[in-house]
Tab-separated table of C-alpha atoms in Angstrom:
chain	number	residue	atom	x	y	z
A	1	MET	CA	62.053	110.856	59.360
A	2	THR	CA	64.230	108.945	56.905
A	3	ALA	CA	62.787	106.583	54.296
A	4	SER	CA	64.243	103.621	56.213
A	5	GLU	CA	62.642	104.768	59.481
A	6	SER	CA	59.347	105.337	57.674
A	7	ARG	CA	59.439	101.810	56.185
A	8	THR	CA	60.264	100.293	59.565
A	9	LEU	CA	57.461	102.223	61.266
A	10	GLY	CA	55.052	101.169	58.519
A	11	ARG	CA	56.022	97.515	58.966
A	12	ILE	CA	55.598	97.716	62.727
A	13	ILE	CA	52.170	99.328	62.393
A	14	ALA	CA	51.101	96.781	59.771
A	15	THR	CA	52.301	93.864	61.891
A	16	VAL	CA	50.506	95.156	64.997
A	17	LEU	CA	47.349	95.716	62.949
A	18	LEU	CA	47.534	92.220	61.450
A	19	LEU	CA	48.145	90.581	64.817
A	20	ALA	CA	45.303	92.475	66.453
A	21	VAL	CA	42.846	91.705	63.687
A	22	LEU	CA	43.950	88.132	63.088
A	23	GLY	CA	43.807	87.379	66.783
A	24	GLY	CA	40.043	87.706	66.447
A	25	CYS	CA	40.064	85.429	63.398
A	26	SER	CA	41.975	82.547	64.904
A	27	SER	CA	40.297	79.313	65.810
A	28	THR	CA	41.595	77.434	68.822
A	29	HIS	CA	42.222	74.400	66.596
A	30	PRO	CA	42.751	75.704	63.071
A	31	ALA	CA	43.345	72.226	61.664
A	32	ASP	CA	39.916	71.067	62.859
A	33	ARG	CA	37.596	72.552	60.275
A	34	SER	CA	34.525	71.396	62.207
A	35	ASP	CA	35.262	74.020	64.875
A	36	THR	CA	32.878	76.912	65.179
A	37	PRO	CA	34.196	79.628	62.866
A	38	PRO	CA	35.592	82.847	64.313
A	39	VAL	CA	32.932	85.479	65.024
A	40	LYS	CA	33.217	88.656	62.959
A	41	SER	CA	30.562	90.994	61.615
A	42	LYS	CA	30.419	91.455	57.862
A	43	ALA	CA	31.316	95.130	58.283
A	44	ASP	CA	34.369	94.243	60.388
A	45	ALA	CA	35.433	91.559	57.898
A	46	GLN	CA	35.167	94.011	55.018
A	47	THR	CA	37.126	96.685	56.906
A	48	TRP	CA	39.832	94.136	57.715
A	49	ALA	CA	40.045	92.944	54.080
A	50	GLN	CA	40.253	96.567	52.912
A	51	GLN	CA	43.119	97.189	55.342
A	52	ILE	CA	45.000	94.149	54.072
A	53	THR	CA	44.649	95.157	50.402
A	54	GLU	CA	45.687	98.718	51.248
A	55	HIS	CA	48.732	97.341	53.066
A	56	MET	CA	49.587	95.228	50.015
A	57	ALA	CA	49.249	98.279	47.748
A	58	ARG	CA	51.459	100.453	49.983
A	59	THR	CA	54.053	97.685	50.109
A	60	ALA	CA	54.067	97.417	46.303
A	61	GLY	CA	54.169	101.196	45.887
A	62	ILE	CA	50.916	101.267	43.936
A	63	GLU	CA	47.616	103.099	44.330
A	64	ILE	CA	44.320	101.257	44.393
A	65	ASP	CA	41.260	102.475	42.538
A	66	PRO	CA	38.482	102.707	45.166
A	67	THR	CA	35.814	102.579	42.448
A	68	THR	CA	36.818	98.960	41.730
A	69	VAL	CA	36.151	97.590	45.220
A	70	ASP	CA	34.194	94.358	45.078
A	71	ALA	CA	33.029	92.717	48.307
A	72	LEU	CA	31.167	89.459	47.813
A	73	PHE	CA	29.741	87.624	50.810
A	74	THR	CA	28.795	84.006	50.154
A	75	PRO	CA	27.483	81.292	52.477
A	76	CYS	CA	30.002	78.766	53.749
A	77	THR	CA	29.557	75.473	51.973
A	78	GLY	CA	30.549	72.112	53.398
A	79	ARG	CA	32.252	69.251	51.595
A	80	ASN	CA	28.939	67.820	50.456
A	81	GLY	CA	27.422	71.170	49.449
A	82	GLU	CA	25.623	71.682	52.751
A	83	THR	CA	25.195	75.099	54.369
A	84	ALA	CA	24.563	75.855	58.036
A	85	SER	CA	21.556	77.806	59.236
A	86	ASP	CA	23.653	80.206	61.351
A	87	ASP	CA	24.523	82.616	58.488
A	88	ARG	CA	28.243	81.762	58.440
A	89	TYR	CA	29.916	83.336	55.434
A	90	VAL	CA	33.068	83.813	53.388
A	91	LEU	CA	34.119	87.251	52.130
A	92	MET	CA	35.834	87.586	48.773
A	93	TYR	CA	37.187	91.147	48.657
A	94	SER	CA	39.092	92.656	45.759
A	95	VAL	CA	40.281	95.947	44.351
A	96	LYS	CA	42.241	96.897	41.247
A	97	SER	CA	45.060	99.277	40.441
A	98	SER	CA	46.558	100.614	37.234
A	99	VAL	CA	50.276	99.857	37.126
A	100	PRO	CA	52.480	99.803	34.031
A	101	ARG	CA	52.690	96.145	33.071
A	102	ALA	CA	56.481	96.134	33.160
A	103	GLN	CA	56.264	96.949	36.912
A	104	HIS	CA	53.944	94.017	37.769
A	105	PRO	CA	56.741	91.541	38.589
A	106	GLU	CA	58.430	94.004	40.950
A	107	ALA	CA	55.120	94.877	42.654
A	108	VAL	CA	54.251	91.206	43.153
A	109	ARG	CA	57.772	90.475	44.444
A	110	LYS	CA	57.363	93.185	47.099
A	111	VAL	CA	53.940	91.857	48.118
A	112	ARG	CA	55.281	88.289	48.263
A	113	ASP	CA	58.171	89.322	50.503
A	114	MET	CA	55.837	91.246	52.806
A	115	LEU	CA	53.340	88.357	53.066
A	116	VAL	CA	56.074	85.821	53.793
A	117	GLY	CA	57.542	88.193	56.383
A	118	GLU	CA	54.155	88.322	58.076
A	119	GLY	CA	53.852	84.553	58.286
A	120	LEU	CA	51.875	83.626	55.190
A	121	THR	CA	52.809	80.655	53.033
A	122	VAL	CA	53.145	81.257	49.289
A	123	GLU	CA	51.080	78.737	47.342
A	124	GLY	CA	51.507	80.233	43.883
A	125	TYR	CA	54.024	82.593	42.335
A	126	ARG	CA	55.065	83.730	38.863
A	127	GLU	CA	56.463	86.863	37.254
A	128	SER	CA	55.826	86.145	33.592
A	129	VAL	CA	54.027	83.945	31.094
A	130	ASP	CA	55.668	83.288	27.743
A	131	GLY	CA	58.333	85.874	28.553
A	132	LYS	CA	55.817	88.707	29.144
A	133	PRO	CA	54.987	90.293	32.514
A	134	ASP	CA	52.036	88.391	33.973
A	135	ALA	CA	52.640	88.350	37.704
A	136	LEU	CA	50.956	86.475	40.543
A	137	VAL	CA	51.450	85.775	44.205
A	138	ASP	CA	48.900	83.745	46.133
A	139	ALA	CA	49.493	83.130	49.838
A	140	VAL	CA	47.609	81.667	52.771
A	141	HIS	CA	47.859	82.383	56.480
A	142	PRO	CA	48.518	79.036	58.206
A	143	ASP	CA	46.479	79.748	61.345
A	144	SER	CA	43.506	81.834	60.285
A	145	ARG	CA	43.418	80.382	56.737
A	146	TYR	CA	42.760	83.654	54.905
A	147	THR	CA	44.294	84.025	51.458
A	148	ALA	CA	45.883	87.099	49.925
A	149	THR	CA	46.495	87.522	46.206
A	150	ALA	CA	48.179	90.099	43.980
A	151	GLU	CA	48.170	89.490	40.256
A	152	THR	CA	48.068	90.863	36.754
A	153	SER	CA	44.435	91.290	35.738
A	154	GLY	CA	43.551	90.980	32.079
A	155	SER	CA	45.602	92.166	29.146
A	156	GLY	CA	46.185	95.791	30.178
A	157	ASP	CA	47.976	97.478	33.043
A	158	ARG	CA	45.539	96.347	35.749
A	159	MET	CA	46.659	94.654	38.945
A	160	TYR	CA	44.225	92.803	41.176
A	161	LEU	CA	44.618	92.655	44.957
A	162	GLY	CA	42.338	90.324	46.838
A	163	VAL	CA	41.611	88.687	50.161
A	164	ILE	CA	39.402	85.678	50.839
A	165	THR	CA	38.458	85.035	54.437
A	166	PRO	CA	37.937	81.646	55.965
A	167	CYS	CA	34.411	80.800	57.044
A	168	LEU	CA	33.271	83.450	59.562
A	169	LEU	CA	30.248	83.569	61.826
A	170	PRO	CA	28.369	86.844	62.297
A	171	PRO	CA	27.714	87.890	65.899
A	172	SER	CA	24.520	86.394	67.255
A	173	SER	CA	21.475	88.635	67.162
A	174	SER	CA	21.193	88.242	70.942
A	175	ALA	CA	24.521	90.033	71.281
A	176	SER	CA	23.314	92.951	69.174
A	177	PRO	CA	21.714	95.988	70.785
A	178	THR	CA	17.953	95.945	70.590
A	179	GLY	CA	15.385	98.653	70.721
A	180	THR	CA	13.159	100.673	68.492
A	181	PRO	CA	14.676	103.097	66.023
């Protein structure tokens, strides 16, 4: 298989994966934030976020450091600081990679192009600060409202890849199997 065929196959697989997973994250009226959030278990949300960051890393040609995975689940908070009693949550998932700093702009460019190609809208982008590599791309999916970020992290060679989900609702306990262990 040629490199071009491999890239094309990888893009097709990634697109199918994203469509399959995001289909379960879409609200029927994404603009109406009072809708019931999409239902997704915390384990499924974390697996999905891991897949997205891995896809970003492959696209950029970088390797992630699995020891840096950080998955933070927080309650959804309303405009006035209120929280619902149904355990709805947001997942903030991140992982880091060591990449020579001079390669950060190119890596972020590749991630940006991939995210745009998959329908996300870039909300922030830079390649340098004060003439030095300090790269960032921040994008949001218009329907499911998840965000994806790739950026220089700190003063060394670290790159950060992250995903933040929209508000998600865990499956109801009545839908879970019951029984004694």
